[in-house]
Short mmCIF file of C-alpha atoms in Angstrom, two decimals:
data_model
loop_
_atom_site.label_atom_id
_atom_site.label_comp_id
_atom_site.label_asym_id
_atom_site.label_seq_id
_atom_site.Cartn_x
_atom_site.Cartn_y
_atom_site.Cartn_z
CA MET A 600 0.00 0.00 0.00
CA ALA A 601 2.76 2.46 0.96
CA LYS A 602 4.69 1.65 -2.22
CA SER A 603 1.59 2.24 -4.33
CA ILE A 604 0.99 5.63 -2.69
CA VAL A 605 4.62 6.70 -3.24
CA ILE A 606 4.42 5.70 -6.92
CA ARG A 607 1.23 7.70 -7.34
CA LEU A 608 2.77 10.75 -5.65
CA ILE A 609 5.67 10.59 -8.12
CA ARG A 610 3.15 10.34 -10.94
CA VAL A 611 1.20 13.37 -9.76
CA VAL A 612 4.39 15.47 -9.54
CA THR A 613 5.27 14.61 -13.14
CA LEU A 614 1.65 15.24 -14.12
CA LEU A 615 1.69 18.72 -12.59
CA ILE A 616 4.95 19.57 -14.33
CA GLY A 617 3.56 18.35 -17.64
CA LEU A 618 0.30 20.27 -17.17
CA SER A 619 2.11 23.50 -16.37
CA ILE A 620 4.38 23.18 -19.41
CA LEU A 621 1.45 22.31 -21.65
CA THR A 622 -0.60 25.27 -20.37
CA PHE A 623 2.26 27.70 -20.91
CA SER A 624 2.83 26.31 -24.41
CA LEU A 625 -0.82 26.51 -25.44
CA ILE A 626 -1.15 30.08 -24.21
CA HIS A 627 1.92 31.20 -26.13
CA LEU A 628 0.90 29.29 -29.27
CA SER A 629 -2.58 30.81 -29.24
CA PRO A 630 -3.19 34.00 -31.26
CA MET A 631 -4.53 35.74 -28.16
CA ASP A 632 -2.50 38.64 -26.78
CA PRO A 633 -3.08 38.86 -23.00
CA VAL A 634 -2.39 42.61 -22.96
CA ASN A 635 -4.91 43.33 -25.72
CA ALA A 636 -7.40 41.02 -24.01
CA TYR A 637 -6.87 42.95 -20.78
CA ILE A 638 -7.26 46.49 -22.17
CA GLY A 639 -10.11 45.37 -24.46
CA GLY A 640 -11.37 48.06 -26.79
CA ASP A 641 -9.54 50.87 -25.00
CA SER A 642 -7.86 52.61 -27.93
CA SER A 643 -6.50 55.38 -25.68
CA ALA A 644 -3.59 53.18 -24.58
CA SER A 645 -0.44 54.30 -26.36
CA PRO A 646 2.20 51.85 -27.64
CA GLU A 647 4.49 53.02 -24.84
CA GLN A 648 1.85 52.22 -22.23
CA ILE A 649 1.25 48.80 -23.76
CA GLU A 650 4.98 48.12 -23.70
CA LYS A 651 5.15 49.11 -20.03
CA ILE A 652 2.29 46.71 -19.24
CA LYS A 653 4.16 43.92 -21.02
CA GLN A 654 7.30 44.66 -19.03
CA TYR A 655 5.35 44.83 -15.77
CA TRP A 656 3.70 41.47 -16.48
CA GLY A 657 6.89 39.96 -17.82
CA VAL A 658 5.27 38.86 -21.09
CA ASP A 659 8.00 40.60 -23.07
CA LYS A 660 10.35 37.73 -22.16
CA SER A 661 10.60 34.41 -23.98
CA PRO A 662 8.21 31.59 -22.99
CA VAL A 663 11.07 29.60 -21.46
CA GLU A 664 12.16 32.54 -19.30
CA GLN A 665 8.59 33.13 -18.18
CA TYR A 666 8.11 29.48 -17.26
CA LEU A 667 11.38 29.24 -15.34
CA ALA A 668 10.60 32.44 -13.42
CA TRP A 669 7.13 31.12 -12.58
CA ALA A 670 8.46 27.68 -11.54
CA LYS A 671 11.11 29.28 -9.31
CA ALA A 672 8.45 31.40 -7.57
CA LEU A 673 6.18 28.35 -7.21
CA LEU A 674 8.90 26.38 -5.43
CA GLN A 675 8.95 29.22 -2.90
CA GLY A 676 5.18 28.94 -2.41
CA ASN A 677 4.32 31.89 -4.63
CA PHE A 678 1.72 31.22 -7.35
CA GLY A 679 2.19 34.71 -8.77
CA ILE A 680 -0.05 37.74 -9.14
CA SER A 681 -3.24 37.64 -11.17
CA LYS A 682 -3.15 40.07 -14.08
CA LEU A 683 -6.91 40.56 -13.99
CA TYR A 684 -7.60 40.84 -10.26
CA ARG A 685 -4.27 42.46 -9.23
CA SER A 686 -4.00 40.19 -6.19
CA PRO A 687 -2.09 36.99 -5.31
CA VAL A 688 -3.33 33.95 -7.21
CA ILE A 689 -3.42 31.81 -4.09
CA ASP A 690 -5.80 34.29 -2.39
CA ILE A 691 -8.19 34.19 -5.36
CA ILE A 692 -8.07 30.40 -5.46
CA GLN A 693 -8.77 30.13 -1.73
CA SER A 694 -11.85 32.34 -1.91
CA ARG A 695 -13.25 30.78 -5.09
CA PHE A 696 -12.33 27.23 -4.07
CA LEU A 697 -14.49 27.44 -0.95
CA THR A 698 -17.44 28.47 -3.11
CA SER A 699 -16.85 25.62 -5.55
CA LEU A 700 -16.16 23.16 -2.73
CA ALA A 701 -19.55 23.89 -1.15
CA LEU A 702 -21.22 23.35 -4.52
CA MET A 703 -19.31 20.18 -5.39
CA GLY A 704 -19.49 18.79 -1.85
CA THR A 705 -23.26 19.13 -1.70
CA ALA A 706 -23.67 17.61 -5.15
CA TRP A 707 -21.23 14.80 -4.27
CA ILE A 708 -23.14 13.82 -1.13
CA LEU A 709 -26.60 14.11 -2.66
CA SER A 710 -25.71 12.24 -5.85
CA GLY A 711 -24.02 9.48 -3.83
CA VAL A 712 -26.88 8.99 -1.40
CA ILE A 713 -29.67 9.25 -3.98
CA GLY A 714 -27.76 7.13 -6.50
CA TYR A 715 -27.09 4.41 -3.94
CA VAL A 716 -30.73 4.30 -2.81
CA LEU A 717 -31.98 4.15 -6.40
CA GLY A 718 -29.47 1.45 -7.32
CA MET A 719 -30.41 -0.72 -4.36
CA THR A 720 -34.11 -0.19 -5.05
CA ALA A 721 -33.70 -1.19 -8.70
CA ALA A 722 -31.71 -4.33 -7.81
CA MET A 723 -34.15 -5.46 -5.12
CA ASN A 724 -36.99 -5.05 -7.64
CA ARG A 725 -35.18 -6.40 -10.68
CA GLY A 726 -37.38 -6.71 -13.77
CA LYS A 727 -40.29 -4.81 -12.21
CA TRP A 728 -41.63 -1.41 -13.25
CA MET A 729 -39.57 0.38 -10.60
CA ASP A 730 -36.35 -1.17 -11.92
CA LYS A 731 -37.24 -0.20 -15.49
CA LEU A 732 -38.06 3.37 -14.43
CA ILE A 733 -34.77 3.81 -12.58
CA LYS A 734 -32.79 2.36 -15.50
CA TRP A 735 -34.57 4.69 -17.94
CA TYR A 736 -33.88 7.65 -15.64
CA SER A 737 -30.18 6.73 -15.31
CA TYR A 738 -29.60 6.09 -19.02
CA THR A 739 -31.30 9.38 -19.87
CA LEU A 740 -29.13 11.33 -17.42
CA VAL A 741 -25.90 9.74 -18.65
CA SER A 742 -26.58 11.12 -22.15
CA THR A 743 -27.67 14.57 -20.93
CA PRO A 744 -25.12 17.43 -21.13
CA ILE A 745 -24.83 19.25 -17.84
CA PHE A 746 -25.16 22.72 -19.37
CA TRP A 747 -28.40 21.63 -21.05
CA MET A 748 -29.79 20.37 -17.75
CA GLY A 749 -28.76 23.63 -16.09
CA LEU A 750 -30.53 25.67 -18.76
CA ILE A 751 -33.70 23.57 -18.40
CA LEU A 752 -33.77 24.05 -14.63
CA LEU A 753 -33.02 27.74 -15.10
CA ILE A 754 -35.90 28.21 -17.54
CA VAL A 755 -38.40 26.22 -15.49
CA PHE A 756 -37.63 27.26 -11.91
CA ALA A 757 -36.11 30.73 -12.40
CA VAL A 758 -37.88 32.15 -15.46
CA TRP A 759 -41.28 30.43 -15.52
CA LEU A 760 -42.01 29.66 -11.88
CA LYS A 761 -39.73 32.41 -10.47
CA TRP A 762 -38.92 30.26 -7.44
CA PHE A 763 -35.17 30.88 -7.63
CA PRO A 764 -32.90 33.66 -8.92
CA VAL A 765 -31.48 33.47 -12.44
CA GLY A 766 -27.87 33.33 -11.30
CA LEU A 767 -25.00 34.63 -9.14
CA ALA A 768 -24.18 33.51 -5.60
CA MET A 769 -25.90 36.44 -3.87
CA PRO A 770 -28.38 39.19 -4.73
CA ALA A 771 -26.98 41.78 -7.14
CA GLY A 772 -26.21 45.20 -5.71
CA VAL A 773 -26.01 44.00 -2.10
CA MET A 774 -22.85 44.26 0.00
CA GLU A 775 -21.42 40.88 0.90
CA SER A 776 -21.59 41.72 4.60
CA ASP A 777 -25.34 42.40 4.26
CA VAL A 778 -26.18 39.14 2.47
CA ARG A 779 -28.26 36.77 4.58
CA PHE A 780 -27.55 33.05 4.76
CA ILE A 781 -30.98 32.25 3.35
CA ASP A 782 -30.19 34.40 0.31
CA ARG A 783 -27.01 32.40 -0.34
CA ILE A 784 -28.99 29.16 -0.08
CA HIS A 785 -31.59 30.57 -2.47
CA HIS A 786 -28.90 31.20 -5.10
CA PHE A 787 -27.17 27.90 -4.31
CA VAL A 788 -30.05 25.49 -4.92
CA LEU A 789 -30.20 25.37 -8.72
CA PRO A 790 -26.44 24.91 -9.39
CA ALA A 791 -26.23 22.22 -6.71
CA LEU A 792 -29.38 20.51 -8.01
CA THR A 793 -27.96 20.48 -11.55
CA LEU A 794 -24.76 18.75 -10.45
CA SER A 795 -26.60 16.35 -8.14
CA ILE A 796 -29.14 15.16 -10.70
CA LEU A 797 -26.52 14.24 -13.29
CA GLY A 798 -24.22 12.59 -10.75
CA VAL A 799 -26.88 10.10 -9.67
CA ALA A 800 -26.81 7.88 -12.78
CA ASN A 801 -23.33 6.33 -12.46
CA VAL A 802 -23.74 5.43 -8.79
CA ALA A 803 -27.25 4.08 -9.33
CA MET A 804 -26.31 1.76 -12.20
CA HIS A 805 -23.08 0.60 -10.56
CA THR A 806 -24.87 -0.15 -7.28
CA ARG A 807 -27.63 -1.99 -9.14
CA GLU A 808 -25.17 -4.28 -10.91
CA LYS A 809 -23.19 -4.88 -7.72
CA MET A 810 -26.33 -5.71 -5.74
CA ILE A 811 -27.57 -8.08 -8.46
CA ASP A 812 -24.25 -9.93 -8.23
CA ILE A 813 -24.68 -10.15 -4.46
CA LEU A 814 -28.24 -11.44 -4.78
CA ASN A 815 -26.98 -14.22 -7.07
CA THR A 816 -24.33 -15.44 -4.63
CA GLU A 817 -24.67 -18.75 -2.85
CA TYR A 818 -24.86 -17.27 0.65
CA VAL A 819 -27.81 -15.06 -0.33
CA ILE A 820 -29.56 -18.00 -1.98
CA PHE A 821 -28.99 -19.97 1.25
CA ALA A 822 -30.34 -17.02 3.27
CA ARG A 823 -33.52 -17.05 1.19
CA ALA A 824 -33.83 -20.79 1.74
CA ARG A 825 -33.68 -20.16 5.50
CA GLY A 826 -36.63 -17.81 5.17
CA GLU A 827 -34.93 -14.38 5.24
CA GLY A 828 -37.06 -11.69 3.64
CA LYS A 829 -36.05 -8.97 1.20
CA TRP A 830 -35.37 -6.42 3.94
CA GLN A 831 -33.27 -8.85 5.99
CA ILE A 832 -31.16 -9.76 2.95
CA PHE A 833 -30.67 -6.08 2.18
CA LYS A 834 -29.66 -5.29 5.77
CA ASN A 835 -27.50 -8.35 6.46
CA HIS A 836 -25.79 -8.85 3.10
CA GLY A 837 -26.55 -6.04 0.67
CA VAL A 838 -25.42 -2.90 2.46
CA ARG A 839 -22.02 -3.98 3.74
CA ASN A 840 -21.04 -5.58 0.42
CA SER A 841 -22.15 -2.72 -1.82
CA ILE A 842 -21.61 0.49 0.16
CA ILE A 843 -17.78 0.60 -0.08
CA PRO A 844 -17.67 0.05 -3.88
CA ALA A 845 -20.25 2.82 -4.26
CA ILE A 846 -18.18 5.18 -2.08
CA SER A 847 -14.99 4.40 -4.00
CA LEU A 848 -16.83 5.13 -7.25
CA GLN A 849 -17.91 8.48 -5.82
CA PHE A 850 -14.32 9.42 -5.03
CA ALA A 851 -13.28 8.46 -8.56
CA TYR A 852 -16.08 10.78 -9.74
CA PHE A 853 -14.12 13.86 -8.57
CA GLY A 854 -12.80 14.59 -12.06
CA GLU A 855 -16.22 14.59 -13.70
CA LEU A 856 -17.61 16.54 -10.76
CA PHE A 857 -15.09 19.33 -11.22
CA GLY A 858 -15.67 19.45 -14.97
CA GLY A 859 -19.42 19.56 -14.44
CA SER A 860 -19.00 22.28 -11.84
CA MET A 861 -17.23 24.47 -14.41
CA LEU A 862 -20.18 24.21 -16.81
CA ALA A 863 -22.78 24.69 -14.06
CA GLU A 864 -20.98 27.79 -12.80
CA GLN A 865 -20.97 29.24 -16.30
CA VAL A 866 -24.69 28.63 -16.77
CA PHE A 867 -25.64 30.19 -13.42
CA ALA A 868 -22.84 32.82 -13.33
CA TYR A 869 -21.74 31.25 -10.06
CA PRO A 870 -18.40 32.73 -8.88
CA GLY A 871 -16.39 29.54 -8.31
CA LEU A 872 -13.15 28.10 -9.64
CA GLY A 873 -14.76 26.97 -12.89
CA SER A 874 -16.03 30.38 -13.96
CA THR A 875 -12.78 31.98 -12.79
CA LEU A 876 -10.75 29.54 -14.90
CA THR A 877 -12.83 30.35 -17.96
CA THR A 878 -12.35 34.09 -17.42
CA ALA A 879 -8.61 33.62 -16.89
CA GLY A 880 -8.36 31.62 -20.13
CA LEU A 881 -10.30 34.17 -22.18
CA LYS A 882 -8.31 37.09 -20.78
CA GLY A 883 -4.91 35.39 -20.93
CA ASP A 884 -4.30 35.55 -17.18
CA LEU A 885 -1.62 32.85 -17.25
CA PRO A 886 -0.63 32.79 -13.52
CA LEU A 887 -4.26 32.45 -12.42
CA MET A 888 -5.03 29.89 -15.11
CA VAL A 889 -2.06 27.65 -14.29
CA GLY A 890 -2.71 27.96 -10.55
CA ILE A 891 -6.33 26.82 -10.88
CA ILE A 892 -5.34 23.94 -13.18
CA LEU A 893 -2.72 22.69 -10.71
CA ILE A 894 -5.05 22.95 -7.70
CA SER A 895 -7.89 21.22 -9.55
CA SER A 896 -5.51 18.46 -10.67
CA LEU A 897 -4.49 17.86 -7.05
CA PHE A 898 -8.17 17.77 -6.10
CA VAL A 899 -8.94 15.13 -8.75
CA PHE A 900 -5.80 13.17 -7.81
CA ALA A 901 -6.86 13.08 -4.15
CA GLY A 902 -10.23 11.63 -5.11
CA ASN A 903 -8.69 8.96 -7.34
CA LEU A 904 -6.14 8.08 -4.65
CA VAL A 905 -8.84 7.57 -2.02
CA ALA A 906 -10.86 5.49 -4.49
CA ASP A 907 -7.84 3.25 -5.20
CA ILE A 908 -7.09 2.82 -1.50
CA LEU A 909 -10.70 1.84 -0.79
CA ASN A 910 -10.67 -0.64 -3.67
CA LYS A 911 -7.47 -2.26 -2.38
CA VAL A 912 -8.89 -2.49 1.14
CA VAL A 913 -12.13 -4.06 -0.08
CA ASP A 914 -10.61 -6.34 -2.75
CA PRO A 915 -7.33 -7.99 -1.60
CA ARG A 916 -6.64 -9.11 -5.17
CA MET A 917 -5.81 -5.49 -6.09
CA LYS A 918 -3.11 -5.03 -3.43
CA GLY A 919 -0.38 -6.18 -5.74
CA GLU A 920 -1.26 -3.61 -8.40
CA ALA A 921 0.62 -0.31 -8.61
#
């Protein structure tokens, strides 16, 4: 187990280095000029002023020099200064990460719990109308783009029914110190619901298949022969044999969860890491963009690592795998 974790830590270090180099390369190969993207349509900026901005940002140097300077600062714990927000990248990431973490955490818990319950229900009623309904629901969700689901919920609950606000994380024009907790929850519901609904399908179908395998085992068949009912089989054999695989699948879902969060935040104008990353990419804010990519990669890696550890604990046959 320790050897496997060390190998994966080495892999994540090389992954982060590769991601940072790739991001720098793509930004410099793109036709976008970060200075022009920053000043926008402001034609009053003179060539001398533009040159001073380039020198201040350090974009007048070669890509290799920029990368080495950034990497040297990163080794000292400095992610750089955001060109757009004029503040340390790590401060922006901390504030936006908490917002995204609340959104993703809620969706992760809800999708896991609801997906597990639906999967168990479908397996215990295999072949019946309830099983067919849950399978239809899951297959439909798997093929549904998250931005489309977000737009549907936005149109129905925000535009037609007017139950929830159209977007943002708080009422517009209100100071953050004056925002009530209930107002934050009001703005939070639709983005979290969008992520939760689409995250249910994978857990539900995986749990259903796992539970069907359990129901076909010899010890469950013997339990039925002894007179155990459906609820007793579920309680005595189903839960403990299916809950850990479902949890490990949820941890492996971190990558998709973060990607879905980016789209949901764009649809609802929710100020999290996803929307900030999109803005940084469109405006050429390289320090902020690379910082978010590295932090999100560590987040996804942590989820996959926990999933692998759980799988090795549950299934001893996987302990010899790296």
